Amino acid sequence: MTNPFHMPDPRETTPSDGVRVRYAPSPTGFLHIGGLRTALYCELFARHHRGTFILRIEDTDRSRYVEGAIEDIYRSLETCGVIPDEGIWLDRKGSVVQRGDMGPYIQSERLDRYRAYADGLVQAGKAYVCFCSAERLEKVREEQRLSGRPMMYDGACRSLTMEESAKRVEAGEAHVTRLKLPKTGDVTVSDMIRGDVTFGWSTVDDQVIMKSDGFPTYHLAATCDDHDMDITHVIRGEEWLPSTPKHAFIYQALGWDMPKFAHLPLLLNPDKSKLSKRQGDVSVKDYLDKGYLPDALVNFVALLGWNPTGDREIYTHDELAAAFDMAKVNKAGAVFNIEKLDWLNSQYLKTMPTERYLTLTHPFLGNATDDGRFADRLLLMIRDRVVKTNDVTALTAPYLKEHLEYSNVSLPWKSMDTQSTRERLIACRERIEGLDDESVGDVTTLEHDLKALIAERGWGNGDTLWPLRVALSGMEKSPGPFELIVAFGKERALRRIDDALKAL
Ligand code: GLU
């Protein structure tokens, strides 16, 4: 069997397949999980084919423009290693810069082209100027709503002659430009994930392509840019599938070749409803700030709609690129399951090199201790229980207290009396005190020595190790006593046992 993860060495001169893919977000807010998934699939597809991954900004809807959104989108992508080859970047100072031969890559800087294309469509009889006021359109929609008809433009301006519209435009009358779409028959668009998808033209509205403010709509701008930038594959969310007939119409009307389309499955909540604001609206930055690792996030997002092998969950970015296959992306919606993200993140934390784990988690201890070796041992003790790096602060807090109070816990095991509990704690204390540093640093030796003590005295494991563990942790649930002693070191462990003896 061929290895799906084999990626040729980049130094080998493998020719590119000429693939050019763009991720084209609108700067209307921070980058969300769905946006990261789209960007990642674009990037994986481009990498797989040794093609070019382009970042383009679609900012023609000025009313939804959010200051700082371009910067956030870029930074979030960069942190996740989804880095464009062409288009938009941030320079060292954090300013937006553009690189590539097919720019500008920000649509508001390409307005003249869209106007020329819109005029060309009007001249060719494939689009028309519409003078209907917002009030009239509202009235038409209301009538359609009341009579249960689909709410669409009624075509009032479709039959205006070009001369008449030109005169009204000249006279300064407010207007938009609409596509003159066929009213009958159907159109079939082929999609790399869904196969052939057919739409009846009667269901497709005469789309506005130029607005009254002189800006194009997304539909015109994206189509013209995809053509002008030699985009070979348009990879985007399923919500754009119904727009594809309009885009196909523009390509045909202007005599252009169509790129290939791939519409990615919707993201769903676990109950299969469309991804809720609560989860999906959390930005990539929020996830990173919460302590999810970029690698885990990329791994998680990649599996929303595709799995390279079906029986493995952990993949590196390079493996994903090597194995990426659009034909294997699912049509059905992908469930966004936060427990899976938690699991993946904890797996990454458990399996990464120890040094890296310590470097990542150390900052979350703050100034709680200046004993670096203690900090490291503590971080290793809780490693299995850390889901996100941010959890470290709360998980380590109980072990960083200088002195413990035991008012909320029971030191004695079940109904054991205070005297017998003291006796056990004192004996354990003596045994630990007598151990050399090496033995105190080793779980197996500690377990062996303390269990030998228990056997010598004829005590039970529970009635001895319970009070010892509660004495050390101050909690009824915690790692075992041997792990705790290793993390604390002798001095801190003895201090805690002394505190417990005072409290008994
Ligand atoms: N600007 C669109 C968005 O933000 C992109 C759609 C497309 O890729 O064609 O969703």
Short mmCIF file of C-alpha atoms in Angstrom, two decimals, residues 49-484:
data_model
loop_
_atom_site.label_atom_id
_atom_site.label_comp_id
_atom_site.label_asym_id
_atom_site.label_seq_id
_atom_site.Cartn_x
_atom_site.Cartn_y
_atom_site.Cartn_z
CA HIS A 49 -0.65 19.92 -5.18
CA ARG A 50 2.45 22.06 -4.69
CA GLY A 51 0.31 24.98 -5.69
CA THR A 52 -0.15 28.51 -4.39
CA PHE A 53 -2.26 29.53 -1.42
CA ILE A 54 -3.55 33.09 -1.66
CA LEU A 55 -5.12 35.28 1.03
CA ARG A 56 -7.52 37.83 -0.41
CA ILE A 57 -9.67 40.29 1.50
CA GLU A 58 -13.29 40.74 0.42
CA ASP A 59 -14.25 44.10 1.89
CA THR A 60 -16.87 45.39 -0.51
CA ASP A 61 -19.58 45.47 2.16
CA ARG A 62 -18.38 48.61 3.86
CA SER A 63 -21.23 48.62 6.41
CA ARG A 64 -19.90 45.39 7.93
CA TYR A 65 -16.23 46.33 7.93
CA VAL A 66 -14.59 45.85 11.31
CA GLU A 67 -11.41 47.73 12.15
CA GLY A 68 -8.60 45.32 13.03
CA ALA A 69 -10.31 42.28 11.48
CA ILE A 70 -7.72 41.83 8.70
CA GLU A 71 -4.93 41.87 11.26
CA ASP A 72 -6.71 39.35 13.49
CA ILE A 73 -7.47 37.02 10.57
CA TYR A 74 -3.84 37.08 9.46
CA ARG A 75 -2.42 36.63 12.96
CA SER A 76 -4.74 33.75 13.80
CA LEU A 77 -3.86 32.00 10.54
CA GLU A 78 -0.16 32.60 11.04
CA THR A 79 -0.25 31.24 14.61
CA CYS A 80 -1.90 28.10 13.26
CA GLY A 81 0.74 27.78 10.54
CA VAL A 82 -1.74 28.46 7.73
CA ILE A 83 0.48 30.92 5.93
CA PRO A 84 -0.27 32.39 2.51
CA ASP A 85 2.19 32.29 -0.37
CA GLU A 86 0.63 35.30 -2.01
CA GLY A 87 -1.74 38.12 -1.14
CA ILE A 88 -2.00 39.61 2.31
CA TRP A 89 0.58 39.59 5.11
CA LEU A 90 1.37 41.62 8.19
CA ASP A 91 4.85 43.06 8.31
CA ARG A 92 6.97 43.16 11.45
CA LYS A 93 5.29 46.33 12.59
CA GLY A 94 1.88 44.72 12.19
CA SER A 95 0.87 46.71 9.09
CA VAL A 96 -0.98 45.02 6.25
CA VAL A 97 1.22 44.44 3.20
CA GLN A 98 0.49 42.77 -0.12
CA ARG A 99 2.77 40.53 -2.15
CA GLY A 100 2.22 38.98 -5.54
CA ASP A 101 1.83 39.76 -9.22
CA MET A 102 -1.93 39.64 -9.30
CA GLY A 103 -2.84 42.29 -6.74
CA PRO A 104 -4.22 44.33 -5.30
CA TYR A 105 -5.52 41.59 -3.00
CA ILE A 106 -7.97 43.85 -1.19
CA GLN A 107 -11.19 44.26 -3.12
CA SER A 108 -11.82 47.89 -2.21
CA GLU A 109 -8.63 48.64 -4.16
CA ARG A 110 -9.98 47.00 -7.33
CA LEU A 111 -13.23 48.94 -7.82
CA ASP A 112 -12.48 50.16 -11.35
CA ARG A 113 -12.19 46.59 -12.61
CA TYR A 114 -15.54 45.59 -11.18
CA ARG A 115 -17.20 48.64 -12.75
CA ALA A 116 -15.71 47.75 -16.13
CA TYR A 117 -16.89 44.14 -15.86
CA ALA A 118 -20.37 45.23 -14.77
CA ASP A 119 -20.56 47.60 -17.75
CA GLY A 120 -19.39 44.80 -20.01
CA LEU A 121 -22.18 42.55 -18.71
CA VAL A 122 -24.76 45.29 -19.32
CA GLN A 123 -23.45 45.90 -22.85
CA ALA A 124 -23.66 42.17 -23.56
CA GLY A 125 -27.28 42.10 -22.38
CA LYS A 126 -26.34 39.84 -19.44
CA ALA A 127 -27.08 42.44 -16.80
CA TYR A 128 -29.37 45.46 -16.50
CA VAL A 129 -29.64 48.66 -14.55
CA CYS A 130 -32.40 48.67 -11.94
CA PHE A 131 -33.90 51.88 -10.55
CA CYS A 132 -36.37 50.33 -8.10
CA SER A 133 -36.40 52.10 -4.76
CA ALA A 134 -35.97 50.31 -1.47
CA GLU A 135 -39.62 51.13 -0.67
CA ARG A 136 -40.87 49.57 -3.90
CA LEU A 137 -38.79 46.42 -3.33
CA GLU A 138 -40.12 46.17 0.20
CA LYS A 139 -43.70 46.46 -1.09
CA VAL A 140 -43.13 43.74 -3.68
CA ARG A 141 -41.62 41.43 -1.06
CA GLU A 142 -44.49 42.04 1.33
CA GLU A 143 -47.05 41.15 -1.36
CA GLN A 144 -45.11 38.01 -2.21
CA ARG A 145 -44.89 37.08 1.44
CA LEU A 146 -48.63 37.54 1.97
CA SER A 147 -49.50 35.45 -1.07
CA GLY A 148 -46.97 32.75 -0.13
CA ARG A 149 -44.83 33.24 -3.25
CA PRO A 150 -41.02 33.13 -3.13
CA MET A 151 -39.61 36.54 -2.29
CA MET A 152 -37.64 37.61 -5.35
CA TYR A 153 -37.13 40.70 -7.47
CA ASP A 154 -40.14 40.93 -9.79
CA GLY A 155 -38.09 41.99 -12.80
CA ALA A 156 -39.71 45.42 -13.23
CA CYS A 157 -36.55 46.94 -14.77
CA ARG A 158 -35.52 43.89 -16.84
CA SER A 159 -37.19 45.22 -19.95
CA LEU A 160 -35.92 48.81 -19.85
CA THR A 161 -34.00 49.59 -23.01
CA MET A 162 -30.29 50.30 -22.69
CA GLU A 163 -30.85 53.85 -24.02
CA GLU A 164 -33.54 54.58 -21.47
CA SER A 165 -31.46 53.29 -18.55
CA ALA A 166 -28.40 55.18 -19.78
CA LYS A 167 -30.45 58.41 -19.82
CA ARG A 168 -31.75 57.85 -16.28
CA VAL A 169 -28.25 57.04 -15.03
CA GLU A 170 -26.99 60.21 -16.73
CA ALA A 171 -29.70 62.20 -14.98
CA GLY A 172 -28.31 61.00 -11.66
CA GLU A 173 -31.09 58.59 -10.71
CA ALA A 174 -30.09 56.13 -7.97
CA HIS A 175 -29.61 52.64 -9.37
CA VAL A 176 -28.08 49.22 -8.97
CA THR A 177 -26.99 46.67 -11.60
CA ARG A 178 -28.56 43.21 -11.65
CA LEU A 179 -27.73 40.01 -13.48
CA LYS A 180 -30.25 39.15 -16.18
CA LEU A 181 -30.56 35.49 -15.30
CA PRO A 182 -32.58 33.01 -17.33
CA LYS A 183 -36.08 32.48 -15.95
CA THR A 184 -36.53 28.93 -17.16
CA GLY A 185 -34.48 25.79 -17.52
CA ASP A 186 -31.73 24.73 -15.17
CA VAL A 187 -28.07 24.97 -14.57
CA THR A 188 -25.75 22.23 -13.37
CA VAL A 189 -22.65 23.03 -11.42
CA SER A 190 -20.13 20.35 -10.72
CA ASP A 191 -18.68 20.26 -7.25
CA MET A 192 -15.64 18.26 -6.19
CA ILE A 193 -17.39 17.09 -3.03
CA ARG A 194 -21.02 16.90 -4.09
CA GLY A 195 -20.75 15.92 -7.73
CA ASP A 196 -23.21 17.56 -10.14
CA VAL A 197 -25.68 19.90 -8.46
CA THR A 198 -28.60 21.19 -10.52
CA PHE A 199 -30.55 24.38 -9.81
CA GLY A 200 -33.71 25.54 -11.55
CA TRP A 201 -33.20 29.08 -12.83
CA SER A 202 -36.69 30.02 -11.68
CA THR A 203 -35.44 29.81 -8.10
CA VAL A 204 -32.46 32.12 -8.62
CA ASP A 205 -33.01 35.82 -8.08
CA ASP A 206 -31.65 38.50 -10.44
CA GLN A 207 -28.64 39.15 -8.24
CA VAL A 208 -27.49 42.73 -7.64
CA ILE A 209 -23.87 42.95 -8.79
CA MET A 210 -23.25 46.70 -8.39
CA LYS A 211 -24.80 48.56 -5.49
CA SER A 212 -26.04 52.14 -5.51
CA ASP A 213 -22.89 53.20 -3.60
CA GLY A 214 -20.79 52.19 -6.61
CA PHE A 215 -19.37 49.14 -4.83
CA PRO A 216 -19.75 45.69 -6.34
CA THR A 217 -21.45 42.95 -4.37
CA TYR A 218 -19.49 39.92 -3.28
CA HIS A 219 -20.82 37.88 -6.21
CA LEU A 220 -19.32 40.09 -8.92
CA ALA A 221 -16.12 40.91 -7.07
CA ALA A 222 -15.30 37.32 -6.07
CA THR A 223 -16.01 35.94 -9.54
CA CYS A 224 -13.97 38.60 -11.35
CA ASP A 225 -11.09 38.26 -8.91
CA ASP A 226 -11.08 34.49 -9.16
CA HIS A 227 -10.75 34.89 -12.91
CA ASP A 228 -8.20 37.73 -12.80
CA MET A 229 -6.08 35.95 -10.20
CA ASP A 230 -6.07 32.66 -12.15
CA ILE A 231 -7.75 30.80 -9.32
CA THR A 232 -8.08 27.15 -10.30
CA HIS A 233 -10.11 25.88 -7.32
CA VAL A 234 -12.73 27.73 -5.28
CA ILE A 235 -12.94 26.06 -1.89
CA ARG A 236 -15.50 27.56 0.48
CA GLY A 237 -18.32 26.85 2.92
CA GLU A 238 -21.53 25.12 1.88
CA GLU A 239 -23.51 28.29 2.51
CA TRP A 240 -22.15 29.57 -0.83
CA LEU A 241 -23.42 26.62 -2.87
CA PRO A 242 -26.74 28.33 -3.79
CA SER A 243 -24.75 31.30 -5.14
CA THR A 244 -22.77 29.15 -7.53
CA PRO A 245 -25.30 29.36 -10.42
CA LYS A 246 -24.95 33.15 -10.38
CA HIS A 247 -21.19 32.82 -10.47
CA ALA A 248 -21.37 30.24 -13.26
CA PHE A 249 -23.58 32.66 -15.21
CA ILE A 250 -20.98 35.45 -14.88
CA TYR A 251 -18.17 33.17 -16.06
CA GLN A 252 -20.18 32.13 -19.05
CA ALA A 253 -21.39 35.63 -19.87
CA LEU A 254 -17.84 36.95 -19.85
CA GLY A 255 -16.52 33.97 -21.81
CA TRP A 256 -14.26 32.75 -19.03
CA ASP A 257 -13.28 29.24 -17.96
CA MET A 258 -14.76 28.24 -14.64
CA PRO A 259 -12.57 27.21 -11.73
CA LYS A 260 -13.43 23.94 -10.01
CA PHE A 261 -15.69 24.29 -6.97
CA ALA A 262 -15.62 22.50 -3.63
CA HIS A 263 -18.22 23.40 -1.01
CA LEU A 264 -17.21 22.26 2.45
CA PRO A 265 -19.74 20.65 4.79
CA LEU A 266 -21.55 22.80 7.33
CA LEU A 267 -20.38 22.81 10.92
CA LEU A 268 -23.03 21.46 13.30
CA ASN A 269 -23.69 21.39 17.03
CA PRO A 270 -23.75 17.94 18.65
CA ASP A 271 -27.58 17.97 18.34
CA LYS A 272 -27.06 18.46 14.55
CA SER A 273 -28.40 22.02 14.52
CA LYS A 274 -26.32 24.60 12.67
CA LEU A 275 -23.29 25.56 14.72
CA SER A 276 -24.49 27.83 17.48
CA LYS A 277 -23.14 31.24 18.24
CA ARG A 278 -21.93 29.94 21.56
CA GLN A 279 -19.36 27.58 20.06
CA GLY A 280 -18.83 28.70 16.50
CA ASP A 281 -18.77 32.34 17.32
CA VAL A 282 -15.82 31.89 19.55
CA SER A 283 -12.88 33.26 17.64
CA VAL A 284 -9.72 31.30 16.97
CA LYS A 285 -7.94 33.85 19.13
CA ASP A 286 -10.27 33.04 22.05
CA TYR A 287 -9.44 29.35 21.73
CA LEU A 288 -5.74 30.12 21.66
CA ASP A 289 -6.09 32.46 24.64
CA LYS A 290 -7.93 29.74 26.55
CA GLY A 291 -4.89 27.52 26.20
CA TYR A 292 -5.67 25.37 23.18
CA LEU A 293 -2.51 24.68 21.21
CA PRO A 294 -2.34 25.78 17.56
CA ASP A 295 -1.31 22.27 16.47
CA ALA A 296 -4.22 20.69 18.29
CA LEU A 297 -6.63 23.26 16.91
CA VAL A 298 -5.41 22.64 13.36
CA ASN A 299 -5.66 18.87 13.90
CA PHE A 300 -9.19 19.26 15.28
CA VAL A 301 -10.39 21.60 12.55
CA ALA A 302 -8.91 19.40 9.82
CA LEU A 303 -11.07 16.51 11.01
CA LEU A 304 -14.27 18.55 10.74
CA GLY A 305 -15.40 16.91 7.54
CA TRP A 306 -12.53 14.61 6.64
CA ASN A 307 -10.23 11.98 8.09
CA PRO A 308 -7.18 10.81 6.14
CA THR A 309 -7.40 7.23 7.37
CA GLY A 310 -10.59 6.98 9.40
CA ASP A 311 -8.94 5.20 12.31
CA ARG A 312 -6.52 7.74 13.67
CA GLU A 313 -7.13 11.10 15.27
CA ILE A 314 -3.72 12.68 15.60
CA TYR A 315 -2.03 14.12 12.53
CA THR A 316 0.64 16.72 11.98
CA HIS A 317 0.06 19.57 9.60
CA ASP A 318 2.49 18.01 7.10
CA GLU A 319 0.73 14.66 7.27
CA LEU A 320 -2.59 16.38 6.64
CA ALA A 321 -1.19 18.17 3.58
CA ALA A 322 0.37 14.99 2.22
CA ALA A 323 -2.84 13.00 2.61
CA PHE A 324 -5.36 15.68 1.66
CA ASP A 325 -7.96 14.44 -0.78
CA MET A 326 -10.97 16.58 -1.64
CA ALA A 327 -12.84 13.55 -2.99
CA LYS A 328 -12.84 12.13 0.55
CA VAL A 329 -14.34 15.21 2.21
CA ASN A 330 -17.82 14.41 3.55
CA LYS A 331 -20.98 15.92 2.18
CA ALA A 332 -22.81 15.64 5.50
CA GLY A 333 -22.38 18.35 8.11
CA ALA A 334 -19.46 17.98 10.53
CA VAL A 335 -20.23 17.96 14.23
CA PHE A 336 -18.22 20.42 16.25
CA ASN A 337 -17.51 18.53 19.41
CA ILE A 338 -15.66 20.50 22.04
CA GLU A 339 -14.92 17.34 24.08
CA LYS A 340 -12.95 16.06 21.13
CA LEU A 341 -10.96 19.28 20.98
CA ASP A 342 -10.28 18.95 24.73
CA TRP A 343 -9.16 15.36 24.26
CA LEU A 344 -6.88 16.23 21.35
CA ASN A 345 -5.37 19.14 23.22
CA SER A 346 -4.63 16.99 26.26
CA GLN A 347 -3.07 14.35 24.00
CA TYR A 348 -0.77 16.96 22.51
CA LEU A 349 0.21 18.12 25.99
CA LYS A 350 0.87 14.56 27.16
CA THR A 351 2.94 13.49 24.19
CA MET A 352 5.00 16.55 23.33
CA PRO A 353 8.63 16.64 24.47
CA THR A 354 8.80 17.28 28.23
CA GLU A 355 10.88 20.42 27.79
CA ARG A 356 8.29 21.92 25.51
CA TYR A 357 5.47 21.03 27.89
CA LEU A 358 7.31 22.71 30.75
CA THR A 359 8.04 25.82 28.71
CA LEU A 360 4.42 26.12 27.65
CA THR A 361 2.93 25.61 31.08
CA HIS A 362 5.46 27.38 33.29
CA PRO A 363 4.06 30.88 32.70
CA PHE A 364 0.74 29.77 34.23
CA LEU A 365 2.39 29.31 37.62
CA GLY A 366 3.00 33.06 37.75
CA ASN A 367 5.19 34.02 40.69
CA ALA A 368 3.81 31.25 42.88
CA THR A 369 7.23 29.69 43.49
CA ASP A 370 10.79 30.62 42.75
CA ASP A 371 11.96 27.01 43.16
CA GLY A 372 12.30 26.00 39.51
CA ARG A 373 12.79 22.31 40.20
CA PHE A 374 9.71 22.16 42.38
CA ALA A 375 7.77 23.98 39.65
CA ASP A 376 8.88 21.41 37.07
CA ARG A 377 7.99 18.44 39.28
CA LEU A 378 4.60 19.92 40.03
CA LEU A 379 3.90 20.56 36.35
CA LEU A 380 4.85 16.97 35.57
CA MET A 381 2.61 15.66 38.34
CA ILE A 382 -0.48 17.36 36.91
CA ARG A 383 0.45 16.74 33.27
CA ASP A 384 -2.12 14.00 32.73
CA ARG A 385 -4.88 16.22 33.99
CA VAL A 386 -4.13 19.38 32.01
CA VAL A 387 -6.62 19.87 29.19
CA LYS A 388 -5.64 23.41 28.26
CA THR A 389 -2.54 25.27 29.35
CA ASN A 390 -4.73 27.77 31.22
CA ASP A 391 -5.90 24.97 33.52
CA VAL A 392 -2.43 24.87 35.04
CA THR A 393 -3.04 27.81 37.38
CA ALA A 394 -6.03 26.21 39.07
CA LEU A 395 -4.59 22.68 38.99
CA THR A 396 -1.37 23.70 40.72
CA ALA A 397 -2.79 26.23 43.21
CA PRO A 398 -3.52 23.68 45.97
CA TYR A 399 0.08 22.48 45.94
CA LEU A 400 1.62 25.91 46.05
CA LYS A 401 0.19 26.94 49.42
CA GLU A 402 2.83 27.29 52.12
CA HIS A 403 0.55 25.90 54.84
CA LEU A 404 -2.65 23.94 54.63
CA GLU A 405 -5.79 23.97 56.71
CA TYR A 406 -7.66 20.73 56.99
CA SER A 407 -11.05 21.99 58.14
CA ASN A 408 -12.86 20.83 54.98
CA VAL A 409 -11.41 17.34 54.76
CA SER A 410 -11.31 14.27 56.89
CA LEU A 411 -7.80 13.10 57.71
CA PRO A 412 -8.81 9.82 59.36
CA TRP A 413 -9.76 6.93 57.11
CA LYS A 414 -13.46 6.08 57.48
CA SER A 415 -14.16 5.63 61.22
CA MET A 416 -10.56 5.39 62.34
CA ASP A 417 -9.83 7.32 65.55
CA THR A 418 -7.55 10.33 65.77
CA GLN A 419 -4.89 8.56 67.79
CA SER A 420 -4.40 5.74 65.29
CA THR A 421 -4.35 8.25 62.44
CA ARG A 422 -1.64 10.28 64.21
CA GLU A 423 0.35 7.16 64.79
CA ARG A 424 0.30 6.33 61.07
CA LEU A 425 1.19 9.84 59.97
CA ILE A 426 4.08 10.03 62.45
CA ALA A 427 5.47 6.69 61.27
CA CYS A 428 5.23 7.70 57.62
CA ARG A 429 6.88 11.02 58.46
CA GLU A 430 9.80 9.27 60.10
CA ARG A 431 10.20 6.88 57.20
CA ILE A 432 10.18 9.70 54.63
CA GLU A 433 12.60 11.77 56.71
CA GLY A 434 15.03 8.88 56.73
CA LEU A 435 15.07 8.49 52.96
CA ASP A 436 17.81 9.97 50.79
CA ASP A 437 16.97 12.55 48.12
CA GLU A 438 17.09 10.01 45.32
CA SER A 439 14.48 7.77 46.96
CA VAL A 440 12.21 10.73 47.69
CA GLY A 441 12.34 11.57 43.98
CA ASP A 442 11.18 8.19 42.81
CA VAL A 443 7.57 6.96 42.96
CA THR A 444 8.46 3.26 42.86
CA THR A 445 10.99 3.44 45.71
CA LEU A 446 8.63 5.49 47.83
CA GLU A 447 5.80 3.09 47.27
CA HIS A 448 8.01 0.16 48.09
CA ASP A 449 9.34 1.74 51.32
CA LEU A 450 6.03 3.00 52.63
CA LYS A 451 4.22 -0.25 51.85
CA ALA A 452 6.98 -2.12 53.67
CA LEU A 453 6.32 0.08 56.70
CA ILE A 454 2.60 -0.66 56.51
CA ALA A 455 3.31 -4.40 56.34
CA GLU A 456 5.76 -4.25 59.28
CA ARG A 457 3.12 -2.61 61.43
CA GLY A 458 0.28 -4.81 60.25
CA TRP A 459 -1.74 -1.74 59.12
CA GLY A 460 -3.97 -1.43 56.07
CA ASN A 461 -3.04 0.48 52.91
CA GLY A 462 -6.26 2.53 53.08
CA ASP A 463 -6.01 3.55 56.72
CA THR A 464 -2.38 4.67 56.27
CA LEU A 465 -2.20 6.04 52.73
CA TRP A 466 -5.49 7.95 52.96
CA PRO A 467 -4.40 10.22 55.83
CA LEU A 468 -0.98 10.57 54.24
CA ARG A 469 -2.45 11.66 50.91
CA VAL A 470 -4.96 14.06 52.50
CA ALA A 471 -2.19 15.48 54.70
CA LEU A 472 -0.07 16.16 51.62
CA SER A 473 -2.76 17.54 49.33
CA GLY A 474 -5.34 19.01 51.70
CA MET A 475 -7.95 17.48 49.38
CA GLU A 476 -10.04 14.35 49.39
CA LYS A 477 -9.32 13.89 45.68
CA SER A 478 -5.79 14.32 44.42
CA PRO A 479 -2.90 12.40 42.87
CA GLY A 480 -1.58 9.55 45.03
CA PRO A 481 0.71 10.12 48.04
CA PHE A 482 3.85 8.87 46.28
CA GLU A 483 3.36 11.24 43.33
CA LEU A 484 2.73 14.06 45.76
#
